[in-house]
XYZ file of C-alpha atoms in Angstrom:
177
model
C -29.356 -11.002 -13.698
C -28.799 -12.582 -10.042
C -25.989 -14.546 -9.531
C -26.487 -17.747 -7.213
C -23.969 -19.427 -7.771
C -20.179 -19.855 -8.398
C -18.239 -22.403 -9.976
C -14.590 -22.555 -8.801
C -12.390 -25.659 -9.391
C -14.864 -27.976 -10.243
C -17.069 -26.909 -6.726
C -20.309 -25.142 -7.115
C -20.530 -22.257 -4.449
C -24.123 -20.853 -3.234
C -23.180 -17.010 -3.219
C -25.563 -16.753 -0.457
C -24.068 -19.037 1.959
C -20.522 -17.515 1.730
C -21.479 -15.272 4.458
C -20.600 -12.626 2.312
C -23.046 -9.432 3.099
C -26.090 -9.295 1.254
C -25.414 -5.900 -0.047
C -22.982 -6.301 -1.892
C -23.041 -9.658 -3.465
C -23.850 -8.417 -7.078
C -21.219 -5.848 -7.025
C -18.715 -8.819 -6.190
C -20.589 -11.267 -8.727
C -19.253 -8.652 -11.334
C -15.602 -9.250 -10.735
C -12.609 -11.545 -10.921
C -12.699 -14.252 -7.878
C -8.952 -14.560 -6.178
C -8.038 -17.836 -4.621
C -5.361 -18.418 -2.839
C -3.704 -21.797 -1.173
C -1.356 -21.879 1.787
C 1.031 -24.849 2.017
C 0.914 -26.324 5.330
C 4.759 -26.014 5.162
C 4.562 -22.513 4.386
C 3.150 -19.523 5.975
C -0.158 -19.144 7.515
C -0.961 -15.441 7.743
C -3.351 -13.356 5.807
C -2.725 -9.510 5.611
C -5.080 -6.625 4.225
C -4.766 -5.999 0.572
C -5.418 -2.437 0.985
C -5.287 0.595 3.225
C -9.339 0.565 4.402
C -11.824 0.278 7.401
C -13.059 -2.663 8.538
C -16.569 -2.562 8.173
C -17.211 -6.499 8.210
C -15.996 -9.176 10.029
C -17.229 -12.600 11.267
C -16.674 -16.234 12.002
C -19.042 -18.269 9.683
C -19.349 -22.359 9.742
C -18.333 -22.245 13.421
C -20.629 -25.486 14.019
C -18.672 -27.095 10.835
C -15.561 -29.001 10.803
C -12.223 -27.504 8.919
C -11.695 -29.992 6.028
C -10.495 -29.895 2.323
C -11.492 -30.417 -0.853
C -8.520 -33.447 -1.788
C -9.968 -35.452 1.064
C -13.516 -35.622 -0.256
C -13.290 -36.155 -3.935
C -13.772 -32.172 -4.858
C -17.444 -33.405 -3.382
C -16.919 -30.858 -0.296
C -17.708 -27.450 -0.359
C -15.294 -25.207 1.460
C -16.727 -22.193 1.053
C -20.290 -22.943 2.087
C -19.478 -25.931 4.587
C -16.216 -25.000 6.422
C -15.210 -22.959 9.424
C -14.057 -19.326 7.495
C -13.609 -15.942 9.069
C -15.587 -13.170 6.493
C -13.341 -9.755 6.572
C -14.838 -6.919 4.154
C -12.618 -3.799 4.239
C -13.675 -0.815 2.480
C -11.233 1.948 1.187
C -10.416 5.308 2.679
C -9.180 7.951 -0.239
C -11.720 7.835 -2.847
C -11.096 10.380 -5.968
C -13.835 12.097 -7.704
C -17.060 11.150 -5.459
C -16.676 7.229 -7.054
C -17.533 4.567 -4.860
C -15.140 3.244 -2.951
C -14.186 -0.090 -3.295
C -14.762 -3.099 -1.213
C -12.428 -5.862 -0.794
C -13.874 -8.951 1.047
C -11.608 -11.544 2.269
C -12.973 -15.333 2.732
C -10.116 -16.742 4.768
C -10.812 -21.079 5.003
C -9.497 -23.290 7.730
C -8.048 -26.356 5.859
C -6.902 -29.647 6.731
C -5.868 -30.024 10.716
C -6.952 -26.461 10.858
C -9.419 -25.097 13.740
C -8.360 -22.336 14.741
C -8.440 -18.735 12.709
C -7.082 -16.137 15.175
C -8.161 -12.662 14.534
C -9.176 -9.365 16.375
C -13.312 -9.980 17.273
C -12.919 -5.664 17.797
C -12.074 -5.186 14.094
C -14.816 -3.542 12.904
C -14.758 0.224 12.311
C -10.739 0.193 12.612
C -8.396 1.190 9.893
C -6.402 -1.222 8.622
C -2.986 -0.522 7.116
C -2.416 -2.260 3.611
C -0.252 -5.260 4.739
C -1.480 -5.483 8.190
C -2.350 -8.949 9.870
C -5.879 -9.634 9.690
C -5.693 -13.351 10.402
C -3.715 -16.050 11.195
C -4.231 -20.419 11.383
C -2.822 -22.243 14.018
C -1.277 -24.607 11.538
C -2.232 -27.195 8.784
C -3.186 -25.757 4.810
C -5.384 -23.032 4.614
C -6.749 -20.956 1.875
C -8.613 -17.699 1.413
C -10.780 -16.355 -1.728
C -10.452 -12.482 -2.171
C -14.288 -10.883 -3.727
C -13.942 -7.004 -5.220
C -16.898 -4.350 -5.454
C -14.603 -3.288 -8.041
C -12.008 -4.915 -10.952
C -8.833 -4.810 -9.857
C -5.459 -3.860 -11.811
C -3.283 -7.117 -11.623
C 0.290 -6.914 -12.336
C 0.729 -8.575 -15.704
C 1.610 -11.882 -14.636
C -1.208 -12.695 -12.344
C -3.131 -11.406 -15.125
C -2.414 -13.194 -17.670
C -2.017 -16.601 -15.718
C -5.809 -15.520 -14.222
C -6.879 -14.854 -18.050
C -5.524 -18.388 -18.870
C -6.813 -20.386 -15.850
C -2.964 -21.164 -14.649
C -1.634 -20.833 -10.962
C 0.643 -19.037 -10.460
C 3.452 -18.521 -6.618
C 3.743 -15.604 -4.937
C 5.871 -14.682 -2.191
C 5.214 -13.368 1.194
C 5.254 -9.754 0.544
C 5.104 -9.617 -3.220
C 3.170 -6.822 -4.992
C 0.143 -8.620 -6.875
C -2.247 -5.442 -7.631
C -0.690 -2.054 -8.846
């Protein structure tokens, strides 16, 4: 089965024009989808979720407008019409000849955003887990996180992600074991 498409809040998303790489779109297909909203109020920073190298990363929607979803009805689609920055890190310690896994980070300007600052020399450096990847210049912002692999969630994102709820997490809080 191919996957074309994904349907997140109400807004169907052609996997293809993500700007995700080709490569590994089924692997990602296969796994939970992470979303993630920053308040305009509230910080506007994304960091890596693991210890990896950078083997991905680039400005997509550049000729596009940042914009959000409220102001059009849910009829605009942020992830396949909006200026985003496309950041796949891959991991470095891999036990037992597996595969390693492949986080890819979809970081969205939002309202009043357009500007997403980041290092254009990224690729092919390690990145600490926790590091700065990418930051907004201000306004709301969001980011969707893909995996080549499931991830272990602590229990409550789990089971809010299980149910469909939201749920707050603070700057620096642990989300994956």
């Amino acid at each position: 089965m191919t996957m074309k498409s994904i349907l997140i809040k109400g807004c169907d998303y052609d996997i293809n024009k993500i700007g995700l790489p080709e490569g590994d779109l089924q692997s990602y297909a296969s796994n939970r989808v992470y979303l993630g909203y920053l308040s305009p109020k509230d910080y506007h920073r994304v960091h890596s979720p693991i210890h990896g190298r950078c083997i991905h990363c680039k400005m997509e929607g550049e000729e596009h407008k940042s914009a959000s979803v409220k102001f059009f009805g849910g009829k605009f689609n942020i992830l396949n019409e909006n200026k985003r920055l496309v950041i796949v890190l891959e991991e470095l310690e891999v036990n037992g000849g597996r595969e390693p896994l492949r986080v890819a980070l979809v970081v969205v300007g939002g309202v009043g955003v357009d500007t997403i600052t980041y290092d254009h020399s990224m690729v092919g450096n390690t990145m600490e887990k926790g590091q700065e990847l990418s930051a907004f210049r201000a306004g709301g912002s969001a980011f969707a996180l893909f995996t080549s692999k499931p991830l272990d969630a602590v229990e409550p994102l789990r089971r809010a992600a299980e149910s469909g709820m939201h749920v707050e997490a603070i700057i620096g809080e642990t989300l994956v074991n």
